Amino acid sequence: INKKVRFLVTASDVIHSWWVPDLAVKRDAIPGYINESWTRVEEPGVFRGQCTELCGKDHGYMPVVVHAVEQAEFDAYLATKMEAQKAADEAAKSTLTFDQLYEIGEKSYQVNCIACHGANGEGGVGPKIAGGVVANGPIDAHLDMLVFGSRNNQMMASYWDRLNPAEIAAVITFQRNAFGNNTGDVVQPIDVVKYKQNTN
């Protein structure tokens, strides 16, 4: 609060419009461009908005939430995020055990995958994981799906910018060994990094 805050806005898929009425901020988010705006908030609080561009099937599920906080609270938040990023960077360089990957993958699945693929991998909006083609097929196809998303349709978004390499490796390992899938496959964070570097 009490500082000029600059917003940089872009999109990775289609045109969105980032809007928070109480902050007098509305800016189009366009793939390949960075738009900017700014605001100054004087009192702590939570400010809500939404995407105001009819952007596709998930338009109704794009809330915007801005937390305006005191400097000390922001500094603590930033320190926590920096520590988490440092841990993620270290994890990307390390070799994790199957149990570590499975545990991280299960948590990531519950946060990121469950809504589309079901609590037990039974499918729903997205295809099933239990006995599914991707989870039981070639590892490269599974990597491709999480790193790049569905290349032929808009059903599956890329998770490259949403999860770190350790989380992607973990969720793939989990999916290939949970819900009755018993491939025995283990994907390490370095496998994810190399796949991204070597594939267009």
mmCIF file of N, CA, C and O in Angstrom, residues 1-6 44 66-82:
data_model
loop_
_atom_site.group_PDB
_atom_site.id
_atom_site.type_symbol
_atom_site.label_atom_id
_atom_site.label_comp_id
_atom_site.label_asym_id
_atom_site.label_seq_id
_atom_site.Cartn_x
_atom_site.Cartn_y
_atom_site.Cartn_z
ATOM 1 N N ILE A 1 0.846 -1.195 0.000
ATOM 2 C CA ILE A 1 0.000 0.000 0.000
ATOM 3 C C ILE A 1 0.878 1.240 0.000
ATOM 4 O O ILE A 1 2.064 1.175 0.318
ATOM 5 N N ASN A 2 0.270 2.374 -0.383
ATOM 6 C CA ASN A 2 0.947 3.670 -0.399
ATOM 7 C C ASN A 2 2.186 3.691 -1.287
ATOM 8 O O ASN A 2 3.146 4.414 -1.022
ATOM 9 N N LYS A 3 2.177 2.862 -2.300
ATOM 10 C CA LYS A 3 3.253 2.875 -3.288
ATOM 11 C C LYS A 3 2.633 2.743 -4.663
ATOM 12 O O LYS A 3 1.603 2.089 -4.827
ATOM 13 N N LYS A 4 3.273 3.324 -5.637
ATOM 14 C CA LYS A 4 2.814 3.173 -7.015
ATOM 15 C C LYS A 4 3.184 1.759 -7.459
ATOM 16 O O LYS A 4 4.357 1.384 -7.443
ATOM 17 N N VAL A 5 2.180 0.973 -7.826
ATOM 18 C CA VAL A 5 2.397 -0.417 -8.232
ATOM 19 C C VAL A 5 2.155 -0.527 -9.730
ATOM 20 O O VAL A 5 1.106 -0.122 -10.235
ATOM 21 N N ARG A 6 3.129 -1.063 -10.426
ATOM 22 C CA ARG A 6 3.048 -1.210 -11.874
ATOM 23 C C ARG A 6 2.603 -2.625 -12.206
ATOM 24 O O ARG A 6 3.128 -3.598 -11.673
ATOM 25 N N PRO A 44 -5.124 -1.278 3.221
ATOM 26 C CA PRO A 44 -5.039 -2.729 2.993
ATOM 27 C C PRO A 44 -6.419 -3.311 2.684
ATOM 28 O O PRO A 44 -7.433 -2.801 3.149
ATOM 29 N N VAL A 66 -6.691 -9.222 -5.961
ATOM 30 C CA VAL A 66 -5.511 -8.441 -5.612
ATOM 31 C C VAL A 66 -5.520 -8.210 -4.105
ATOM 32 O O VAL A 66 -6.504 -7.728 -3.547
ATOM 33 N N HIS A 67 -4.411 -8.569 -3.456
ATOM 34 C CA HIS A 67 -4.248 -8.339 -2.020
ATOM 35 C C HIS A 67 -3.341 -7.127 -1.833
ATOM 36 O O HIS A 67 -2.182 -7.156 -2.247
ATOM 37 N N ALA A 68 -3.856 -6.064 -1.236
ATOM 38 C CA ALA A 68 -3.057 -4.889 -0.901
ATOM 39 C C ALA A 68 -2.676 -5.007 0.573
ATOM 40 O O ALA A 68 -3.550 -5.133 1.432
ATOM 41 N N VAL A 69 -1.378 -5.011 0.840
ATOM 42 C CA VAL A 69 -0.902 -5.280 2.202
ATOM 43 C C VAL A 69 0.129 -4.246 2.631
ATOM 44 O O VAL A 69 0.682 -3.505 1.822
ATOM 45 N N GLU A 70 0.406 -4.217 3.928
ATOM 46 C CA GLU A 70 1.470 -3.375 4.481
ATOM 47 C C GLU A 70 2.819 -3.878 3.967
ATOM 48 O O GLU A 70 2.969 -5.046 3.594
ATOM 49 N N GLN A 71 3.826 -2.997 3.989
ATOM 50 C CA GLN A 71 5.155 -3.345 3.473
ATOM 51 C C GLN A 71 5.745 -4.563 4.179
ATOM 52 O O GLN A 71 6.316 -5.436 3.534
ATOM 53 N N ALA A 72 5.611 -4.660 5.496
ATOM 54 C CA ALA A 72 6.187 -5.775 6.246
ATOM 55 C C ALA A 72 5.579 -7.109 5.804
ATOM 56 O O ALA A 72 6.288 -8.118 5.664
ATOM 57 N N GLU A 73 4.265 -7.125 5.584
ATOM 58 C CA GLU A 73 3.605 -8.350 5.129
ATOM 59 C C GLU A 73 4.067 -8.722 3.715
ATOM 60 O O GLU A 73 4.299 -9.886 3.408
ATOM 61 N N PHE A 74 4.229 -7.703 2.856
ATOM 62 C CA PHE A 74 4.724 -7.964 1.504
ATOM 63 C C PHE A 74 6.151 -8.528 1.541
ATOM 64 O O PHE A 74 6.480 -9.470 0.823
ATOM 65 N N ASP A 75 6.998 -7.947 2.389
ATOM 66 C CA ASP A 75 8.384 -8.420 2.495
ATOM 67 C C ASP A 75 8.437 -9.878 2.947
ATOM 68 O O ASP A 75 9.236 -10.670 2.436
ATOM 69 N N ALA A 76 7.572 -10.249 3.906
ATOM 70 C CA ALA A 76 7.522 -11.645 4.372
ATOM 71 C C ALA A 76 7.037 -12.565 3.257
ATOM 72 O O ALA A 76 7.572 -13.666 3.065
ATOM 73 N N TYR A 77 6.030 -12.124 2.508
ATOM 74 C CA TYR A 77 5.515 -12.891 1.370
ATOM 75 C C TYR A 77 6.610 -13.099 0.322
ATOM 76 O O TYR A 77 6.823 -14.202 -0.176
ATOM 77 N N LEU A 78 7.324 -12.025 -0.001
ATOM 78 C CA LEU A 78 8.381 -12.103 -1.000
ATOM 79 C C LEU A 78 9.494 -13.044 -0.553
ATOM 80 O O LEU A 78 9.990 -13.853 -1.345
ATOM 81 N N ALA A 79 9.868 -12.982 0.718
ATOM 82 C CA ALA A 79 10.911 -13.880 1.241
ATOM 83 C C ALA A 79 10.475 -15.339 1.138
ATOM 84 O O ALA A 79 11.271 -16.212 0.761
ATOM 85 N N THR A 80 9.207 -15.614 1.421
ATOM 86 C CA THR A 80 8.683 -16.977 1.312
ATOM 87 C C THR A 80 8.725 -17.460 -0.128
ATOM 88 O O THR A 80 9.125 -18.591 -0.412
ATOM 89 N N LYS A 81 8.320 -16.600 -1.064
ATOM 90 C CA LYS A 81 8.327 -16.969 -2.486
ATOM 91 C C LYS A 81 9.750 -17.200 -2.993
ATOM 92 O O LYS A 81 10.005 -18.118 -3.774
ATOM 93 N N MET A 82 10.690 -16.356 -2.557
ATOM 94 C CA MET A 82 12.081 -16.521 -2.991
ATOM 95 C C MET A 82 12.676 -17.816 -2.452
ATOM 96 O O MET A 82 13.414 -18.516 -3.147
#
